Steps between C-alpha positions, in 0.01 A plus 500: 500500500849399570795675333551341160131575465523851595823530232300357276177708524734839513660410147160382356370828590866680346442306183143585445597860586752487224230380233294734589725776466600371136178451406415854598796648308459268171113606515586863563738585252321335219186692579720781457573421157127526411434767674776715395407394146150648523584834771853618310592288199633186418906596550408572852367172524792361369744664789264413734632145550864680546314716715393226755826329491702798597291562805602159623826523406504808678326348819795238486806731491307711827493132677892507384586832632272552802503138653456624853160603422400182445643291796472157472333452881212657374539387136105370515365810605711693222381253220128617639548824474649521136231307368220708648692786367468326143173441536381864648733669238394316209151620519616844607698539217273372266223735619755817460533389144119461431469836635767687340529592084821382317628780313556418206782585241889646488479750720652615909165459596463129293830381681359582858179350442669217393773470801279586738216207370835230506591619841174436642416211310883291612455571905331194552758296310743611721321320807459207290855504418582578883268164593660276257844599520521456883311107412786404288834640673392464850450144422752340317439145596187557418531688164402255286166434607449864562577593168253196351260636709560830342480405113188285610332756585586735237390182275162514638481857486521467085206327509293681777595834316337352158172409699479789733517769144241219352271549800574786704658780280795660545440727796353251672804260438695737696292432796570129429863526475469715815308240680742251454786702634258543833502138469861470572482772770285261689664194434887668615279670842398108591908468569542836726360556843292808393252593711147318374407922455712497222453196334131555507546847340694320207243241475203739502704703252517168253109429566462831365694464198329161435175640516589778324647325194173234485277814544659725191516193284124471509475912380750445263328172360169698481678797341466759758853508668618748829830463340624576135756687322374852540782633318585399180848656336467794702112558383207476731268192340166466583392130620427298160276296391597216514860368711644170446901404582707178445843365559590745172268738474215764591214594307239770478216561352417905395247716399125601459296186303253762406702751302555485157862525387742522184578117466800364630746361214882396458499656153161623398447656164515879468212459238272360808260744588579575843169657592370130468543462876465145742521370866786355635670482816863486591676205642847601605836260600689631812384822387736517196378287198148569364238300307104582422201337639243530205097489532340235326157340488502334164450803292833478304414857334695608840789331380568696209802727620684132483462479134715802480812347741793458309574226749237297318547496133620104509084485599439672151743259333397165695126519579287231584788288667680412825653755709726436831550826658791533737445780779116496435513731829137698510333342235600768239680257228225236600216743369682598204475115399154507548475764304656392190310165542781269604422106534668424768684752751759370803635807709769432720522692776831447832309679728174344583344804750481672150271253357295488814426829522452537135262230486392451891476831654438711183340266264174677485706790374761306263163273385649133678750426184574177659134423454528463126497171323798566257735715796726328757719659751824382687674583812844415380813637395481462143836326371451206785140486404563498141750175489336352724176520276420228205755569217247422231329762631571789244338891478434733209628780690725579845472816641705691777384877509703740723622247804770521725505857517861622530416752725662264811811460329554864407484540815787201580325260653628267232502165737130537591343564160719315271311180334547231215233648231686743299783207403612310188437182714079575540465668187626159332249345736183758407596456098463107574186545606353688212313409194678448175413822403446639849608822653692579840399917516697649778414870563736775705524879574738653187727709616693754254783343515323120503763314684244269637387415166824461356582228782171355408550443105858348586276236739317475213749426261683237731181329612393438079930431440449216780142403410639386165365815322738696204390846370367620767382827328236330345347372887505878683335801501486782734247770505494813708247720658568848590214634699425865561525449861835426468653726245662712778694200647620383174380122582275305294387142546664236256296138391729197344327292327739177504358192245622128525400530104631825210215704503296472247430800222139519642664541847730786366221645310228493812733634732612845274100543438497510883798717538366759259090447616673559931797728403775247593853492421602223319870466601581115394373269251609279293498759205618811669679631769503847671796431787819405351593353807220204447597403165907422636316297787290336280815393308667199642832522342552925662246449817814356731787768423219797472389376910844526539574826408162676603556714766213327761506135562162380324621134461243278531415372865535138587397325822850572707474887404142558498532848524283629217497847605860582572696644225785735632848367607597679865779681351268685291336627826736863529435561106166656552517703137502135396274322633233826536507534084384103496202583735697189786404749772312242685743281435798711636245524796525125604900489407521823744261323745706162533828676487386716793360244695820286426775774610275592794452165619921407442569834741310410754604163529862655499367711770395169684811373519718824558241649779550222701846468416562856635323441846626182617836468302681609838261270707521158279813345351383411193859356361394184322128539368566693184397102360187484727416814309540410198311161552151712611516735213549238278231278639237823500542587168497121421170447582343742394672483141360138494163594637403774291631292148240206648226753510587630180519178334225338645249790432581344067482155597179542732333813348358674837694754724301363782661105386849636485480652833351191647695270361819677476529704825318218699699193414831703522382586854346206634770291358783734605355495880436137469914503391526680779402272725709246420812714447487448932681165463815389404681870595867365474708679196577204319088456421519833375700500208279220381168685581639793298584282191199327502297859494752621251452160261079551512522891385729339232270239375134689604651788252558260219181326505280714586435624169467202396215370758320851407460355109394147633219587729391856338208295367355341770217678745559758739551236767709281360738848439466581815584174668824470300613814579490459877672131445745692263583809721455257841870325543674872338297668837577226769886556409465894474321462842850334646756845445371770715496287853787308434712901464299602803603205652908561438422807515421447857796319547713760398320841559191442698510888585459579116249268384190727515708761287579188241145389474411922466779469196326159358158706501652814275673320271191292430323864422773589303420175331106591404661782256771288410279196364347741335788689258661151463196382348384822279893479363547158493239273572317281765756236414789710617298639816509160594878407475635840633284381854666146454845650479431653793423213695842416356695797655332395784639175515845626457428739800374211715823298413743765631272560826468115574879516477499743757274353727676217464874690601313679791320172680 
């Protein structure tokens, strides 16, 4: 091998090692996100992403201000080292976490459960951010590729991630994500002159992991894992049933199939005899949200607790007909259509492991509802599903009973549970797809003070004003049931019924027979009302100024602020007589959450600039690079303002969490590394400016069509949605992909010395951005997410004018 070859060989093996890395970290962090969903609640998922970034941002600014300790002689043997440190800590630290309870709640003892769980858990991510900051300033001629190499592989890692919680499981991903970091151990040791000792104890170490990984994955797909989540919120859970994950969630399956229990309802009638007991089982999402598995064989004399649901009194008014269910989750809607002797029932369900284990695993229990003649169920996300499907198809009835539980976004994670169903845009959509005289029912937890319901009749009222429909009185009613159960919390459950058609004096007249025969509250009909508050939202010409003066925001939601469940401003956070009398305590609880996470994630980045600052001020003129400064933080918060708007958008246009992240994250990625690449040639500063325009000039036009592309294609299949976002999103990446080596690169030119310490900077900002994204949207909209991350990439090209100048003045 002569020396060109050699060269060649050594970067080979420095740009696999870079993948690999990436990969690892991409893999890791979003397992985190699951994870932490299911073992301390989805806000800790949420900071977990900030979590991982900091770590590397940290492992950057120790490259910055310890560079001795990584001499560049050895540089081979140091890249070896971190990455095997990755590797060993990541499933050392995940193992601490299995092993140890999150305490849970406000308290000393909460906060140093919770510090001491994010300490652990962001070591690793320090090595990682060690490995890859020493890739891409050690190497400036090389930076380019290097940092394609690093988005590629954090690319791949979007997709491996979805698989590997698919196949494997969560705890077993981290093994994965661990393997792959061994990976790049190996492939940096095949450039050092390590004894073959060592490199045989790294490669035995990797065998292990691979064997490991395959070995678990066969437990976990015959449903008798080493590894699972043995503490759950702080509690000690026994090993369920049944344990499925995906790319968005986990589910379990609870409980004794041979006990007989009170039956399981949303809003079941105090005037059911609760002696008149069942079997059902308990299928549970990340932990959190509940729904009922009910026995059936046939015998629909079990099924008579659903005839006293006020979530089904459309089934009393509309029997005999066609039903689409959206969320038809364990079956429980599904039955109550059977039940009432429906035609024809659809159930639409996003998260297909729930329909396999209701009808695959447990469909001896649940009676194999897929089996019947007149029942069809669909893994789909129900708005993409539902234009997609044959407009003259129309139903007597849609139901949604109790879904998207608001118990993630009380808790802030906002970003992550926010979706397109509770809008004016897909309730237009669901009363096109009715019957002339169909009903959409929608059912929801009443609380006393029923915000939620008030934002839901002003949906209402705007979906009907846009539909064509006048006097809306005559199309709504609302019915409440207060259980016994739930007397002490003051809650209730709440049914709209919602018809494309006035209801009818029979429909009136049924529906107060019911209320008096289950003990319901009538609250809104077309001849009475019981809530004031209803009556000026049900009037067109006072609904506008009374939203305006109402002290919560319960506007209706449209597809750029889809956030159904948020309803205080932020400056109504330190008013907590206020917002304590209107029962918004879990929404004060997300405000606090995001707020906290946002002014804890701007002081440390401060801290990452003034630290370093302190230590090496005397060492390091830094006279000159305020601009080179400014140019990284605008570029990190950039990106990730643009990224996290794609995801947002995307998860409307192609209905699946697990399609927004592929597409989204994946194309920004690969394109951005493939931009990358290219960004190698044509360095002089005259190329530049045009470079910069020509990114600017795409953000410009990709933010003004966009919308527009979304409305064209919305109707076409999955695939076809899917393709055009990744041709959409593509040529926006490639030019993203061009900023950060090009700084790096004058960067270099200017500062070598502080180039670690700028790409540590780049890193926290673009944390600071994942909170960021996320008030700019709740305030403002997706829309606006998008342009503040485009006017950054517009600061940034001021910043890169005034350095170019003076790299221009110092050559």
């Amino acid at each position: 091998m002569n020396s060109a070859q050699k060269r060649s060989f050594v970067w080979l093996n420095t740009y696999a090692g870079i993948f690999m890395v990436a990969l690892s970290t991409l893999m890791y962090e979003i397992l985190l996100t699951r994870i932490f969903s299911v073992t301390m609640g989805y806000h800790f998922a949420f900071m977990a992403v900030s979590l991982a970034m900091f770590g590397m941002t940290v492992g950057a600014i120790i490259v910055y201000i310890f560079p001795n300790k990584f001499p560049q002689n050895n540089i081979n043997t140091v890249l070896t080292k971190q990455a095997l440190y990755f590797s060993l800590l990541t499933v050392l630290s995940f193992l601490i976490h299995l092993a140890i309870p999150f305490i849970h709640g406000v308290s000393v003892l909460g906060m140093l459960s919770t510090a001491f769980i994010y300490a652990e858990i962001s070591v690793p991510f320090i090595f990682s951010g060690i490995c890859i900051s020493l890739l891409l300033t050690r190497f400036p001629e090389r930076v380019n590729k290097l940092y394609a190499a690093d988005l590629l592989g954090a690319a791949l890692g979007c997709i491996i991630v979805v698989i590997t919680l698919n196949i494997s499981g969560g705890p077993t991903g981290v093994f994965i994500a661990a393997l792959f970091s061994a990976l790049a151990a190996l492939f940096f040791s095949r450039n050092t002159k390590k004894t073959s000792l060592a490199k045989k104890v790294i490669l035995v170490y990797t065998v292990l992991l691979l064997l490991f990984s395959g070995f678990h994955t066969v437990l976990v797909q015959q449903h008798h894992p080493l590894l699972r989540l043995f503490w759950v919120r702080g509690k000690w859970t026994d090993k369920p049933l049944y344990e499925k994950w995906n790319s968005f969630s986990r589910i379990s399956i609870d409980g004794d199939s041979t006990k007989l229990e009170t039956p399981f309802g949303w809003g079941l009638s105090n005037k059911y005899d609760r002696s008149r007991k069942i079997h059902q089982l308990m299928l549970n999402i990340d932990a959190h949200s509940t729904t009922v598995l009910s026995h059936f064989n046939g015998d629909t004399s079990e099924l008579l607790h659903l005839k006293y649901d006020v979530s089904n009194l459309a089934q009393y008014l509309r029997p005999h007909g066609d039903i689409l269910i959206i969320g038809s989750g364990a079956g429980r809607d599904v039955l109550s259509s059977l039940e009432f002797g429906q035609k024809n029932i659809l159930g639409i369900e996003i998260n297909k492991d729930m329909i396999n284990a209701v009808n695959g695993d447990f469909g001896d229990f649940t009676g194999h509802l897929d089996k019947y003649p007149n029942v069809e169920f669909v893994g789909d996300e129900a708005r993409s599903y539902i234009q997609r499907m044959d407009p003259n198809r129309k139903f007597d009835i849609i139901q949604i009973s109790v879904i998207d539980n608001w118990f993630a976004t009380s808790n802030g994670a906002f970003v992550l549970t926010e979706n397109a169903l509770y809008t004016v845009e897909t309730w237009k959509l669901l009363l096109s797809r009715l019957k002339t005289d169909g009903i959409l029912t929608v059912t929801r937890f009443y609380r006393s003070k029923p915000i939620e319901h008030y934002r839901l009749m002003n949906i209402t009222a705007d979906a009907l004003k846009q539909s064509g429909i006048s006097n809306i009185r005559n199309h709504i009613m609302l019915i409440k049931c207060q259980q016994l159960e739930r007397i002490e919390d003051k809650s209730g459950t709440g049914t709209f019924l919602i018809s494309k058609s006035p209801f009818t004096p029979k429909d009136i007249s049924m529906t107060d027979s019911l209320c008096r025969t289950f003990e319901f509250e009538n609250i809104v009909s077309p001849q009475k009302v019981t809530d004031s508050v209803y009556a000026v939202l049900a009037n067109e010409n006072k609904r506008d100024e009374f939203n305006k003066i109402f002290p919560f925001n319960i506007s209706s939601p449209t597809d750029d602020k889809p956030f159904f469940f948020l309803y205080m401003n932020f400056l109504d956070l330190p008013d907590v007589k206020f917002w304590t009398e209107w029962d918004m305590s879990f929404n004060a609880k997300a405000i606090f959450i995001l707020v906290t996470l946002f002014v804890t994630m701007a002081g440390l980045s401060l801290l990452c600039i003034i630290i370093p600052l302190k230590i090496t001020s005397k060492k390091i003129n830094l006279k000159g690079t305020s601009s080179l400064f400014i140019y990284f933080i605008a570029i990190g918060l950039g990106f990730m303002l643009i990224e996290i708007s794609q995801i947002q958008r995307l998860n409307i246009f192609l209905g699946h969490p697990t399609y927004s992240i592929a597409a989204a994250l994946f194309t920004l990625l690969l394109s951005s590394g493939i931009g990358s690449f290219y960004s190698g040639k044509n360095f002089e500063p005259s190329k530049i400016k045009s470079k910069f325009i020509a990114l600017l000039l795409i953000l410009v036009i990709f933010g003004l069509i966009t919308h527009e592309i979304i409305i064209m294609f919305r109707m076409y299949s999955t695939e076809v949605r899917i393709i055009v976002a990744v041709i959409t999103l593509f040529p926006m990446g490639f030019m993203l992909g061009i900023a950060f080596p090009l700084g790096l690169k004058y960067a270099a030119k200017i500062r070598e010395e502080i180039t670690p310490w700028l790409w540590g900077v780049n890193g926290v900002m673009s944390v600071l951005a994942t909170v960021i994204a996320v008030i700019i949207a709740m305030n403002f909209g997706i829309s606006a997410t998008y342009w503040a991350g485009s006017f950054c990439y517009l600061a940034a090209f001021a910043a890169i004018l005034k350095f170019s100048k003076k790299s221009v003045s110092d050559s």
